C-alpha positions as a printed Julia matrix, in Angstrom:
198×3 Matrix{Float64}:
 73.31  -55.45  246.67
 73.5   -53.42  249.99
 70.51  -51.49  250.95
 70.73  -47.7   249.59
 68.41  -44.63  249.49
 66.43  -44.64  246.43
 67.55  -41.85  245.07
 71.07  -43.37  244.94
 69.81  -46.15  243.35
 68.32  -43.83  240.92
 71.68  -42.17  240.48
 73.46  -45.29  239.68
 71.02  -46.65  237.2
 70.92  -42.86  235.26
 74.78  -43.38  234.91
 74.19  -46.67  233.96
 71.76  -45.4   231.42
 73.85  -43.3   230.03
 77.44  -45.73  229.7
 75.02  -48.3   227.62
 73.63  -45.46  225.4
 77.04  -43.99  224.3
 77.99  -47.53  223.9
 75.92  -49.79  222.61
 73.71  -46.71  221.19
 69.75  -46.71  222.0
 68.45  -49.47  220.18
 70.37  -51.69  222.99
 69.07  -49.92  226.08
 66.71  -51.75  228.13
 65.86  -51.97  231.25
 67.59  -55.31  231.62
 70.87  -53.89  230.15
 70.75  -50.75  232.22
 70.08  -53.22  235.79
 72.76  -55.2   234.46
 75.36  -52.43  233.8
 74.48  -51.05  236.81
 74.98  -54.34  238.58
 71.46  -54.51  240.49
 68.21  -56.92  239.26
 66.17  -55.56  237.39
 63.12  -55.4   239.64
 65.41  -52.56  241.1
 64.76  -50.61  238.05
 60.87  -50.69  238.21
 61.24  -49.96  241.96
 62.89  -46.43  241.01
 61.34  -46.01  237.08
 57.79  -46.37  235.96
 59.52  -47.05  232.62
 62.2   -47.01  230.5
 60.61  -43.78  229.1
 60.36  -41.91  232.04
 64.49  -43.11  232.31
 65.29  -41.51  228.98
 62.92  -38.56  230.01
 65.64  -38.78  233.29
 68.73  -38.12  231.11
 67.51  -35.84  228.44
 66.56  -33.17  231.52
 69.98  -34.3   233.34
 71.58  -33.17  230.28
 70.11  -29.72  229.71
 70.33  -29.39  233.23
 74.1   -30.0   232.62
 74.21  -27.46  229.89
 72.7   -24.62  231.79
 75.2   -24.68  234.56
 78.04  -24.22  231.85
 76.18  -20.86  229.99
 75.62  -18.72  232.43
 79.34  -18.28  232.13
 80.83  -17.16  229.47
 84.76  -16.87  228.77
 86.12  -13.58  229.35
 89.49  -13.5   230.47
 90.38  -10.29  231.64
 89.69   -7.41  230.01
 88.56   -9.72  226.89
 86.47   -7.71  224.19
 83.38   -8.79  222.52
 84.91  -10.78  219.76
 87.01  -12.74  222.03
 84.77  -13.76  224.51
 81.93  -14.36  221.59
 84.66  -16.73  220.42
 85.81  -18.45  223.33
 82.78  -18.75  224.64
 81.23  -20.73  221.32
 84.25  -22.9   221.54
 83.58  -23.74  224.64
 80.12  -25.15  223.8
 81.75  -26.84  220.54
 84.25  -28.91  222.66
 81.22  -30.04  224.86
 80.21  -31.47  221.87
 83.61  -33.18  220.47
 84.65  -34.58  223.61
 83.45  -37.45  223.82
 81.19  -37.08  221.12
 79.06  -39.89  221.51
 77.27  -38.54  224.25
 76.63  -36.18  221.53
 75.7   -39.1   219.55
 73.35  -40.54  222.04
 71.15  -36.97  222.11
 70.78  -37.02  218.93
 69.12  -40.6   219.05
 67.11  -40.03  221.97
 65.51  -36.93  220.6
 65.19  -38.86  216.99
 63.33  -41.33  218.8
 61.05  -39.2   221.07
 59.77  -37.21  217.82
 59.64  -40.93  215.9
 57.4   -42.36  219.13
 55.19  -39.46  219.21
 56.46  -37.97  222.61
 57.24  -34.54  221.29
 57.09  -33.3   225.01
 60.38  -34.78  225.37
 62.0   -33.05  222.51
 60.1   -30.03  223.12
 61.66  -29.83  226.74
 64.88  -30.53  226.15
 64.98  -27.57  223.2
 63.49  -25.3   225.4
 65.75  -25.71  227.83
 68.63  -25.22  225.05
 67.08  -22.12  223.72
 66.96  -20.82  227.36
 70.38  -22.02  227.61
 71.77  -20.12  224.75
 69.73  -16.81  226.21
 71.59  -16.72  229.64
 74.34  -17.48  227.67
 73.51  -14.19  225.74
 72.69  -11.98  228.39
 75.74  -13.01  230.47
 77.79  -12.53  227.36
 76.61   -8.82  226.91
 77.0    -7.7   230.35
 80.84   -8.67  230.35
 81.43   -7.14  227.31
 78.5    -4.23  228.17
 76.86   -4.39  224.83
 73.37   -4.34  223.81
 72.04   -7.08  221.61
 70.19   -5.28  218.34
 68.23   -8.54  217.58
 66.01  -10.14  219.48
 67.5   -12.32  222.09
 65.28  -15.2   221.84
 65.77  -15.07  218.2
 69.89  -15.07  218.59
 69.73  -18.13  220.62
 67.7   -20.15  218.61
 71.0   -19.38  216.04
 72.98  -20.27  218.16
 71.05  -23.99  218.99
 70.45  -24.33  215.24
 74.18  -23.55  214.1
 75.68  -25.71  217.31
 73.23  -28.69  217.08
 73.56  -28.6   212.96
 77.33  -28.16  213.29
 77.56  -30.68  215.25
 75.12  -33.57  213.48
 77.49  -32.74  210.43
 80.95  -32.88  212.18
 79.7   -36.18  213.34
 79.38  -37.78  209.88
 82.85  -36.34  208.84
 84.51  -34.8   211.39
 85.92  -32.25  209.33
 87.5   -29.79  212.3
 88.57  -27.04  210.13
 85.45  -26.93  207.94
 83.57  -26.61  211.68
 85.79  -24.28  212.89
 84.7   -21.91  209.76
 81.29  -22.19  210.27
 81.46  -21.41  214.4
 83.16  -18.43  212.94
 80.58  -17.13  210.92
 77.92  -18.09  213.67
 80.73  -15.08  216.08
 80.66  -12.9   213.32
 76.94  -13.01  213.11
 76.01  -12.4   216.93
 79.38   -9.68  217.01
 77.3    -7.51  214.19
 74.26   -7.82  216.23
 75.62   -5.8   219.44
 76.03   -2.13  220.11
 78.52   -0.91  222.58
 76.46    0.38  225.96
């Protein structure tokens, strides 16, 4: 393989990472399948991971990471009220959930297996950084429609994480759009009933 920056090489083996874990799931992600996929040997893994665990510690962050840049912006076309942009904004998290769903999927497994191995830092991490997600998400949501949340913040975006994230475990067993589509509009519902106008 040509001679690249590390940090490319890193790159290449996170992507890697993450085509063998949405398709051969977790339980087939090693560090030889990764240096494979990513077509380099796999002393070039060692050479930019101290492990495979600090490589799934790699792509849960990348993910929330990923996440974060999408909810400090909500959807508010125009002159959009509260309800609307409450709801187009939650569908927009939904569909980064559906499509493709198996990176979905793959979450789901890594954070099974971080609270199964005892590394509840991982889990821990990545949830904080969902909850502090959903809050910017919050904020950002009340100054374009200039309300004032009535309930805690903090508290509204862990509903929002626990309503997404169990909405989402479920749709994946039966992928029942309609009855998911019912419950994201409850979860609207909810957080519209907890504003005041400014």
């Amino acid at each position: 393989m040509a001679r690249i920056a590390v940090e490319d090489r890193r790159q290449l083996l996170i992507d890697a990472a993450w085509r063998v874990l949405v398709r051969d799931g977790l339980a087939n992600l090693t560090t030889r399948s990764v240096a494979a996929e990513a077509q380099m040997p796999q002393g070039a893994f060692h050479y930019c991971f101290s492990s495979k665990d600090e490589l799934l510690t790699t792509l849960v962050s990348g993910a929330v990471a990923e996440l974060g840049e999408h909810s400090a912006h909500p959807v508010a076309p125009g002159d959009a009220d509260l309800h609307s942009i409450l709801r187009d904004t939650i569908d927009a998290l939904w569909r980064r959930i559906v499509a493709p769903p198996e990176k979905q999927l793959a979450l789901y497994e890594l954070t099974v297996y971080a609270v199964r191995n005892g590394a509840t830092d991982l889990p821990a991490s990545q949830y904080r950084g969902y909850f502090a997600a959903a809050t910017r998400l919050l904020d950002a949501v009340a100054d374009a429609a200039e309300v004032t949340w009535t309930a805690p913040t903090d508290s509204l975006a862990r509903l929002i994480v626990s309503v997404i994230d169990g909405v989402g475990l479920t749709w994946l067993t039966d992928h029942d759009d309609e009855a998911a589509q019912r419950v994201l509009a409850l979860l609207v519902s909810q957080l519209e009933s907890s504003a005041i106008n400014r």
